[in-house]
Amino acid sequence: MSVGIGLRVGSIVSHTVIASNGVGTPDPIVIVRDTVLHVGSDGSTVLGGVGQDGGTEHTLSGFLSRVGEPEGVAASDGTRYRAEDVVATAISSLLHECEPLPDHGGRDGGTPHVWATYPSNWDSESVADLRESLDYGGMPQITLVSDAEATCAWFESEVAETPGQLIGTYHADDAGTTVSLVRSGVLVGRSFRFPAGSGTSPTAQLSTALGAFGWLPSNLDAVIVTGDGLVARDTVAMKGVATALTDRLGVHSVVGPGPEQAAALGAAILAAGFQTPAMAIRRIGLPPSYDVTEVISAIPGSVREVREVTDAHERSSLLTASAVGAIQAVREGDSDGDLDGDADADAPSGGGRPLLLAGALALIAAVALIGAVLVFLL
């Protein structure tokens, strides 16, 4: 079991999530704070609440959407700050509530890893600006990930039945909506931003994003609906969007937990070490011509071992290993393996085992023929 920490600065509320990836472990711990940064007279900062000991000198809010803007963001006293520096300070404040971090429990055995999310519609310059501010603020250990990728990590670790899926995220906030496509855990191209009042429906917006990459709604495996700001508190509207997407596009749609905390939860899951597999791991299984009894009887001592296995996956793996051993025994001319038992009569014609015996006889004949040719030539 390992522990991860996920942080998300939202437009109105921000989240800290501490989660583990072990089966049967406690539910994630979620800390919620208002996205208002209080700056004390001594320069100290705290996110949410009323400031430390009521000694707040000024406050900052609405800074997340201002990242990358040269004019920055103004505090309540008129002082201007770089918005990315304010976001980095807010992240630091969220992380501070988890400190002191233990020196164990992380996915590599040390201190738990920390991942923080950023809006999926940010361009690379905005992400780079935040990265620079975090490094400058002494937080180079924090990994950045988009809201969409983190949200899909939550879905793939908790809901999805198969890996390597194409998942859409429909994120609504007070200024508009952001549609993103994530495949095998990685954001596909750019996200699509639709301002509020654009007059397009959720299904049309999602179809636009899919069409840009040559995909159809049928290519989607699922859609996750999330929100931020005041619109996220309208649970009826959030569920209505998910229902409309399901009804009109025929795709499995769910509302993310919160729905504002879905990305922070996914970031914590990623920090704990979750990795999205690119494709399903398929069992090799046995060829249809093999009967279980004849394969196992060909390998001394393996019958008892297989009978003790109760898990279906482990059983399949052992039987496959036994089949490989039987094949190897034939190829090496092992005379101890009883491959000529009565089970031959039950094997389908053209099956694997008669072909192996025929192959062995053909090999012997070929060797004899080569020897005769050599004798003739000499």
Short mmCIF file of N, CA and C in Angstrom, two decimals, residues 32-155:
data_model
loop_
_atom_site.label_atom_id
_atom_site.label_comp_id
_atom_site.label_asym_id
_atom_site.label_seq_id
_atom_site.Cartn_x
_atom_site.Cartn_y
_atom_site.Cartn_z
N VAL A 32 -11.45 20.74 2.29
CA VAL A 32 -11.99 21.75 1.38
C VAL A 32 -11.75 23.14 1.97
N ARG A 33 -11.28 24.03 1.14
CA ARG A 33 -11.03 25.41 1.57
C ARG A 33 -11.55 26.38 0.51
N ASP A 34 -12.05 27.52 0.95
CA ASP A 34 -12.44 28.57 0.01
C ASP A 34 -11.21 29.09 -0.71
N THR A 35 -11.36 29.37 -2.00
CA THR A 35 -10.21 29.86 -2.78
C THR A 35 -10.06 31.36 -2.58
N VAL A 36 -9.75 31.72 -1.36
CA VAL A 36 -9.45 33.11 -0.98
C VAL A 36 -8.15 33.09 -0.19
N LEU A 37 -7.13 33.73 -0.71
CA LEU A 37 -5.83 33.73 -0.06
C LEU A 37 -5.70 34.94 0.85
N HIS A 38 -5.48 34.68 2.12
CA HIS A 38 -5.31 35.74 3.11
C HIS A 38 -3.82 35.97 3.33
N VAL A 39 -3.40 37.21 3.22
CA VAL A 39 -2.00 37.59 3.43
C VAL A 39 -1.92 38.40 4.72
N GLY A 40 -1.16 37.91 5.69
CA GLY A 40 -1.05 38.57 6.97
C GLY A 40 -0.08 39.74 6.94
N SER A 41 -0.11 40.52 7.98
CA SER A 41 0.77 41.69 8.08
C SER A 41 2.23 41.28 8.15
N ASP A 42 2.48 40.02 8.58
CA ASP A 42 3.85 39.53 8.65
C ASP A 42 4.26 38.77 7.40
N GLY A 43 3.39 38.78 6.38
CA GLY A 43 3.70 38.10 5.14
C GLY A 43 3.23 36.66 5.08
N SER A 44 2.68 36.16 6.18
CA SER A 44 2.19 34.78 6.19
C SER A 44 0.92 34.68 5.34
N THR A 45 0.68 33.51 4.81
CA THR A 45 -0.49 33.29 3.95
C THR A 45 -1.26 32.07 4.41
N VAL A 46 -2.56 32.10 4.19
CA VAL A 46 -3.41 30.97 4.49
C VAL A 46 -4.57 30.99 3.51
N LEU A 47 -4.97 29.82 3.07
CA LEU A 47 -6.06 29.70 2.09
C LEU A 47 -7.36 29.38 2.82
N GLY A 48 -8.39 30.19 2.57
CA GLY A 48 -9.68 29.97 3.20
C GLY A 48 -9.73 30.53 4.60
N GLY A 49 -10.89 30.38 5.25
CA GLY A 49 -11.03 30.88 6.60
C GLY A 49 -11.00 32.39 6.67
N VAL A 50 -10.54 32.89 7.79
CA VAL A 50 -10.48 34.35 8.00
C VAL A 50 -9.06 34.82 8.24
N GLY A 51 -8.11 34.00 7.91
CA GLY A 51 -6.73 34.39 8.12
C GLY A 51 -6.24 33.96 9.49
N GLN A 52 -4.96 34.01 9.70
CA GLN A 52 -4.37 33.58 10.95
C GLN A 52 -4.55 34.64 12.03
N ASP A 53 -5.23 34.24 13.12
CA ASP A 53 -5.44 35.13 14.28
C ASP A 53 -6.13 36.42 13.89
N GLY A 54 -6.87 36.40 12.77
CA GLY A 54 -7.60 37.60 12.37
C GLY A 54 -6.70 38.74 11.92
N GLY A 55 -5.40 38.45 11.73
CA GLY A 55 -4.48 39.52 11.36
C GLY A 55 -4.28 39.67 9.87
N THR A 56 -5.33 39.48 9.08
CA THR A 56 -5.22 39.57 7.63
C THR A 56 -5.02 41.02 7.19
N GLU A 57 -4.00 41.23 6.37
CA GLU A 57 -3.75 42.57 5.84
C GLU A 57 -4.52 42.79 4.55
N HIS A 58 -4.54 41.79 3.67
CA HIS A 58 -5.34 41.86 2.45
C HIS A 58 -5.61 40.46 1.92
N THR A 59 -6.53 40.37 1.00
CA THR A 59 -6.94 39.08 0.45
C THR A 59 -6.87 39.11 -1.07
N LEU A 60 -6.79 37.91 -1.64
CA LEU A 60 -6.80 37.75 -3.10
C LEU A 60 -7.78 36.66 -3.46
N SER A 61 -8.53 36.86 -4.54
CA SER A 61 -9.45 35.87 -5.04
C SER A 61 -9.56 36.02 -6.56
N GLY A 62 -10.16 35.05 -7.22
CA GLY A 62 -10.32 35.11 -8.66
C GLY A 62 -9.02 35.06 -9.44
N PHE A 63 -7.99 34.47 -8.84
CA PHE A 63 -6.66 34.50 -9.47
C PHE A 63 -6.41 33.33 -10.42
N LEU A 64 -7.17 32.24 -10.28
CA LEU A 64 -6.90 31.07 -11.13
C LEU A 64 -7.06 31.39 -12.61
N SER A 65 -8.08 32.13 -12.94
CA SER A 65 -8.35 32.45 -14.36
C SER A 65 -7.43 33.53 -14.90
N ARG A 66 -6.60 34.13 -14.06
CA ARG A 66 -5.72 35.23 -14.49
C ARG A 66 -4.29 34.77 -14.75
N VAL A 67 -4.03 33.48 -14.60
CA VAL A 67 -2.67 32.98 -14.81
C VAL A 67 -2.25 33.25 -16.24
N GLY A 68 -1.04 33.78 -16.40
CA GLY A 68 -0.51 34.08 -17.72
C GLY A 68 -0.77 35.49 -18.19
N GLU A 69 -1.63 36.22 -17.49
CA GLU A 69 -1.92 37.59 -17.89
C GLU A 69 -0.84 38.53 -17.34
N PRO A 70 -0.27 39.37 -18.17
CA PRO A 70 0.84 40.24 -17.74
C PRO A 70 0.46 41.18 -16.60
N GLU A 71 -0.80 41.62 -16.56
CA GLU A 71 -1.18 42.58 -15.51
C GLU A 71 -1.37 41.94 -14.15
N GLY A 72 -1.39 40.60 -14.10
CA GLY A 72 -1.51 39.92 -12.83
C GLY A 72 -2.88 40.08 -12.21
N VAL A 73 -2.93 39.98 -10.88
CA VAL A 73 -4.19 40.07 -10.14
C VAL A 73 -4.01 41.04 -8.97
N ALA A 74 -5.05 41.82 -8.70
CA ALA A 74 -4.97 42.83 -7.64
C ALA A 74 -5.53 42.28 -6.34
N ALA A 75 -4.84 42.58 -5.24
CA ALA A 75 -5.33 42.21 -3.92
C ALA A 75 -6.33 43.25 -3.43
N SER A 76 -6.90 43.01 -2.27
CA SER A 76 -7.92 43.91 -1.75
C SER A 76 -7.37 45.29 -1.41
N ASP A 77 -6.06 45.39 -1.22
CA ASP A 77 -5.46 46.70 -0.92
C ASP A 77 -4.85 47.34 -2.16
N GLY A 78 -5.07 46.74 -3.32
CA GLY A 78 -4.55 47.31 -4.56
C GLY A 78 -3.22 46.78 -5.00
N THR A 79 -2.54 46.02 -4.16
CA THR A 79 -1.25 45.44 -4.53
C THR A 79 -1.46 44.40 -5.61
N ARG A 80 -0.60 44.41 -6.61
CA ARG A 80 -0.73 43.47 -7.72
C ARG A 80 0.32 42.37 -7.60
N TYR A 81 -0.12 41.17 -7.93
CA TYR A 81 0.74 39.99 -7.87
C TYR A 81 0.62 39.21 -9.17
N ARG A 82 1.66 38.45 -9.47
CA ARG A 82 1.56 37.52 -10.59
C ARG A 82 0.57 36.42 -10.20
N ALA A 83 -0.40 36.19 -11.05
CA ALA A 83 -1.44 35.22 -10.71
C ALA A 83 -0.87 33.82 -10.48
N GLU A 84 0.14 33.44 -11.29
CA GLU A 84 0.72 32.11 -11.12
C GLU A 84 1.43 31.97 -9.78
N ASP A 85 1.99 33.08 -9.27
CA ASP A 85 2.62 33.04 -7.95
C ASP A 85 1.57 32.87 -6.86
N VAL A 86 0.41 33.48 -7.06
CA VAL A 86 -0.66 33.34 -6.08
C VAL A 86 -1.20 31.91 -6.08
N VAL A 87 -1.35 31.31 -7.27
CA VAL A 87 -1.80 29.92 -7.35
C VAL A 87 -0.79 29.00 -6.66
N ALA A 88 0.50 29.22 -6.91
CA ALA A 88 1.53 28.41 -6.28
C ALA A 88 1.49 28.56 -4.76
N THR A 89 1.22 29.79 -4.28
CA THR A 89 1.11 30.02 -2.85
C THR A 89 -0.11 29.29 -2.28
N ALA A 90 -1.21 29.29 -3.05
CA ALA A 90 -2.41 28.57 -2.61
C ALA A 90 -2.13 27.07 -2.53
N ILE A 91 -1.39 26.53 -3.49
CA ILE A 91 -1.02 25.11 -3.46
C ILE A 91 -0.15 24.82 -2.24
N SER A 92 0.76 25.73 -1.95
CA SER A 92 1.62 25.57 -0.79
C SER A 92 0.80 25.56 0.50
N SER A 93 -0.21 26.40 0.55
CA SER A 93 -1.07 26.46 1.74
C SER A 93 -1.86 25.16 1.91
N LEU A 94 -2.34 24.60 0.79
CA LEU A 94 -3.05 23.33 0.85
C LEU A 94 -2.13 22.22 1.34
N LEU A 95 -0.92 22.20 0.81
CA LEU A 95 0.03 21.16 1.20
C LEU A 95 0.45 21.31 2.66
N HIS A 96 0.51 22.55 3.13
CA HIS A 96 0.94 22.82 4.51
C HIS A 96 0.02 22.13 5.52
N GLU A 97 -1.24 21.95 5.15
CA GLU A 97 -2.18 21.32 6.06
C GLU A 97 -1.91 19.83 6.22
N CYS A 98 -1.08 19.26 5.36
CA CYS A 98 -0.71 17.84 5.47
C CYS A 98 0.61 17.66 6.20
N GLU A 99 1.31 18.72 6.45
CA GLU A 99 2.65 18.62 7.03
C GLU A 99 2.57 18.48 8.55
N PRO A 100 3.59 17.84 9.15
CA PRO A 100 4.78 17.30 8.48
C PRO A 100 4.47 15.97 7.79
N LEU A 101 4.97 15.85 6.56
CA LEU A 101 4.78 14.62 5.81
C LEU A 101 5.66 13.52 6.39
N PRO A 102 5.15 12.30 6.46
CA PRO A 102 5.98 11.19 6.97
C PRO A 102 7.10 10.87 6.00
N ASP A 103 8.13 10.23 6.52
CA ASP A 103 9.26 9.85 5.67
C ASP A 103 9.07 8.47 5.05
N HIS A 104 7.84 7.95 5.12
CA HIS A 104 7.53 6.65 4.54
C HIS A 104 6.09 6.69 4.04
N GLY A 105 5.71 5.64 3.33
CA GLY A 105 4.33 5.57 2.84
C GLY A 105 4.17 5.94 1.38
N GLY A 106 5.21 6.55 0.78
CA GLY A 106 5.14 6.89 -0.63
C GLY A 106 5.30 5.66 -1.50
N ARG A 107 5.02 5.82 -2.79
CA ARG A 107 5.06 4.66 -3.69
C ARG A 107 6.47 4.11 -3.87
N ASP A 108 7.50 4.92 -3.55
CA ASP A 108 8.88 4.42 -3.63
C ASP A 108 9.45 4.17 -2.24
N GLY A 109 8.57 4.15 -1.25
CA GLY A 109 9.00 3.86 0.11
C GLY A 109 9.33 5.08 0.94
N GLY A 110 9.48 6.26 0.30
CA GLY A 110 9.82 7.47 1.03
C GLY A 110 8.59 8.34 1.30
N THR A 111 8.81 9.65 1.28
CA THR A 111 7.72 10.60 1.53
C THR A 111 6.64 10.47 0.46
N PRO A 112 5.37 10.54 0.83
CA PRO A 112 4.29 10.45 -0.17
C PRO A 112 4.45 11.49 -1.28
N HIS A 113 4.16 11.10 -2.50
CA HIS A 113 4.25 12.00 -3.63
C HIS A 113 3.06 12.95 -3.62
N VAL A 114 3.26 14.13 -4.24
CA VAL A 114 2.23 15.15 -4.30
C VAL A 114 2.00 15.54 -5.75
N TRP A 115 0.73 15.48 -6.19
CA TRP A 115 0.35 15.90 -7.53
C TRP A 115 -0.68 17.01 -7.41
N ALA A 116 -0.56 18.02 -8.25
CA ALA A 116 -1.51 19.14 -8.28
C ALA A 116 -2.07 19.29 -9.69
N THR A 117 -3.32 19.67 -9.79
CA THR A 117 -3.97 19.79 -11.09
C THR A 117 -4.03 21.24 -11.55
N TYR A 118 -4.25 21.40 -12.85
CA TYR A 118 -4.46 22.72 -13.44
C TYR A 118 -5.60 22.59 -14.46
N PRO A 119 -6.29 23.67 -14.78
CA PRO A 119 -7.40 23.61 -15.74
C PRO A 119 -6.97 23.01 -17.08
N SER A 120 -7.80 22.15 -17.62
CA SER A 120 -7.45 21.42 -18.84
C SER A 120 -7.31 22.33 -20.06
N ASN A 121 -7.96 23.49 -20.03
CA ASN A 121 -7.91 24.39 -21.19
C ASN A 121 -6.71 25.33 -21.16
N TRP A 122 -5.85 25.21 -20.16
CA TRP A 122 -4.65 26.05 -20.13
C TRP A 122 -3.73 25.69 -21.29
N ASP A 123 -3.05 26.71 -21.81
CA ASP A 123 -2.04 26.45 -22.84
C ASP A 123 -0.72 26.10 -22.16
N SER A 124 0.24 25.69 -22.97
CA SER A 124 1.52 25.23 -22.42
C SER A 124 2.26 26.34 -21.69
N GLU A 125 2.08 27.59 -22.14
CA GLU A 125 2.76 28.70 -21.48
C GLU A 125 2.25 28.90 -20.06
N SER A 126 0.93 28.77 -19.88
CA SER A 126 0.36 28.93 -18.53
C SER A 126 0.85 27.84 -17.60
N VAL A 127 0.91 26.61 -18.12
CA VAL A 127 1.42 25.50 -17.31
C VAL A 127 2.88 25.73 -16.94
N ALA A 128 3.65 26.22 -17.90
CA ALA A 128 5.07 26.50 -17.64
C ALA A 128 5.23 27.61 -16.61
N ASP A 129 4.36 28.62 -16.66
CA ASP A 129 4.42 29.71 -15.67
C ASP A 129 4.16 29.18 -14.26
N LEU A 130 3.17 28.30 -14.12
CA LEU A 130 2.88 27.74 -12.80
C LEU A 130 4.04 26.85 -12.35
N ARG A 131 4.61 26.08 -13.26
CA ARG A 131 5.74 25.23 -12.92
C ARG A 131 6.91 26.08 -12.40
N GLU A 132 7.15 27.19 -13.06
CA GLU A 132 8.24 28.07 -12.64
C GLU A 132 7.97 28.64 -11.25
N SER A 133 6.72 29.01 -10.99
CA SER A 133 6.38 29.58 -9.68
C SER A 133 6.51 28.54 -8.58
N LEU A 134 6.12 27.30 -8.87
CA LEU A 134 6.27 26.25 -7.87
C LEU A 134 7.74 25.99 -7.57
N ASP A 135 8.56 25.95 -8.61
CA ASP A 135 9.99 25.73 -8.41
C ASP A 135 10.61 26.88 -7.62
N TYR A 136 10.21 28.08 -7.96
CA TYR A 136 10.75 29.26 -7.27
C TYR A 136 10.32 29.26 -5.80
N GLY A 137 9.12 28.74 -5.54
CA GLY A 137 8.61 28.70 -4.17
C GLY A 137 9.10 27.50 -3.39
N GLY A 138 10.04 26.74 -3.92
CA GLY A 138 10.60 25.61 -3.19
C GLY A 138 9.74 24.37 -3.23
N MET A 139 8.97 24.19 -4.32
CA MET A 139 8.11 23.00 -4.44
C MET A 139 8.35 22.25 -5.75
N PRO A 140 9.60 21.95 -6.06
CA PRO A 140 9.87 21.24 -7.31
C PRO A 140 9.38 19.79 -7.28
N GLN A 141 9.08 19.28 -6.08
CA GLN A 141 8.65 17.88 -5.96
C GLN A 141 7.20 17.68 -6.38
N ILE A 142 6.45 18.75 -6.57
CA ILE A 142 5.04 18.63 -6.93
C ILE A 142 4.91 18.39 -8.44
N THR A 143 4.20 17.35 -8.80
CA THR A 143 3.95 17.01 -10.20
C THR A 143 2.64 17.64 -10.65
N LEU A 144 2.64 18.23 -11.83
CA LEU A 144 1.43 18.86 -12.38
C LEU A 144 0.73 17.93 -13.37
N VAL A 145 -0.59 17.94 -13.35
CA VAL A 145 -1.39 17.13 -14.25
C VAL A 145 -2.69 17.88 -14.53
N SER A 146 -3.23 17.71 -15.72
CA SER A 146 -4.47 18.41 -16.07
C SER A 146 -5.65 17.83 -15.30
N ASP A 147 -6.67 18.67 -15.12
CA ASP A 147 -7.89 18.22 -14.47
C ASP A 147 -8.47 16.99 -15.17
N ALA A 148 -8.48 17.03 -16.51
CA ALA A 148 -9.08 15.94 -17.28
C ALA A 148 -8.35 14.62 -17.05
N GLU A 149 -7.02 14.64 -17.11
CA GLU A 149 -6.25 13.41 -16.92
C GLU A 149 -6.42 12.87 -15.51
N ALA A 150 -6.45 13.78 -14.51
CA ALA A 150 -6.63 13.33 -13.14
C ALA A 150 -8.03 12.75 -12.94
N THR A 151 -9.04 13.41 -13.52
CA THR A 151 -10.41 12.91 -13.40
C THR A 151 -10.54 11.53 -14.02
N CYS A 152 -9.92 11.32 -15.17
CA CYS A 152 -9.98 10.02 -15.83
C CYS A 152 -9.23 8.96 -15.04
N ALA A 153 -8.19 9.36 -14.31
CA ALA A 153 -7.47 8.40 -13.46
C ALA A 153 -8.40 7.89 -12.37
N TRP A 154 -9.20 8.80 -11.80
CA TRP A 154 -10.20 8.36 -10.81
C TRP A 154 -11.16 7.35 -11.45
N PHE A 155 -11.66 7.67 -12.65
CA PHE A 155 -12.64 6.81 -13.31
C PHE A 155 -12.04 5.45 -13.62
#
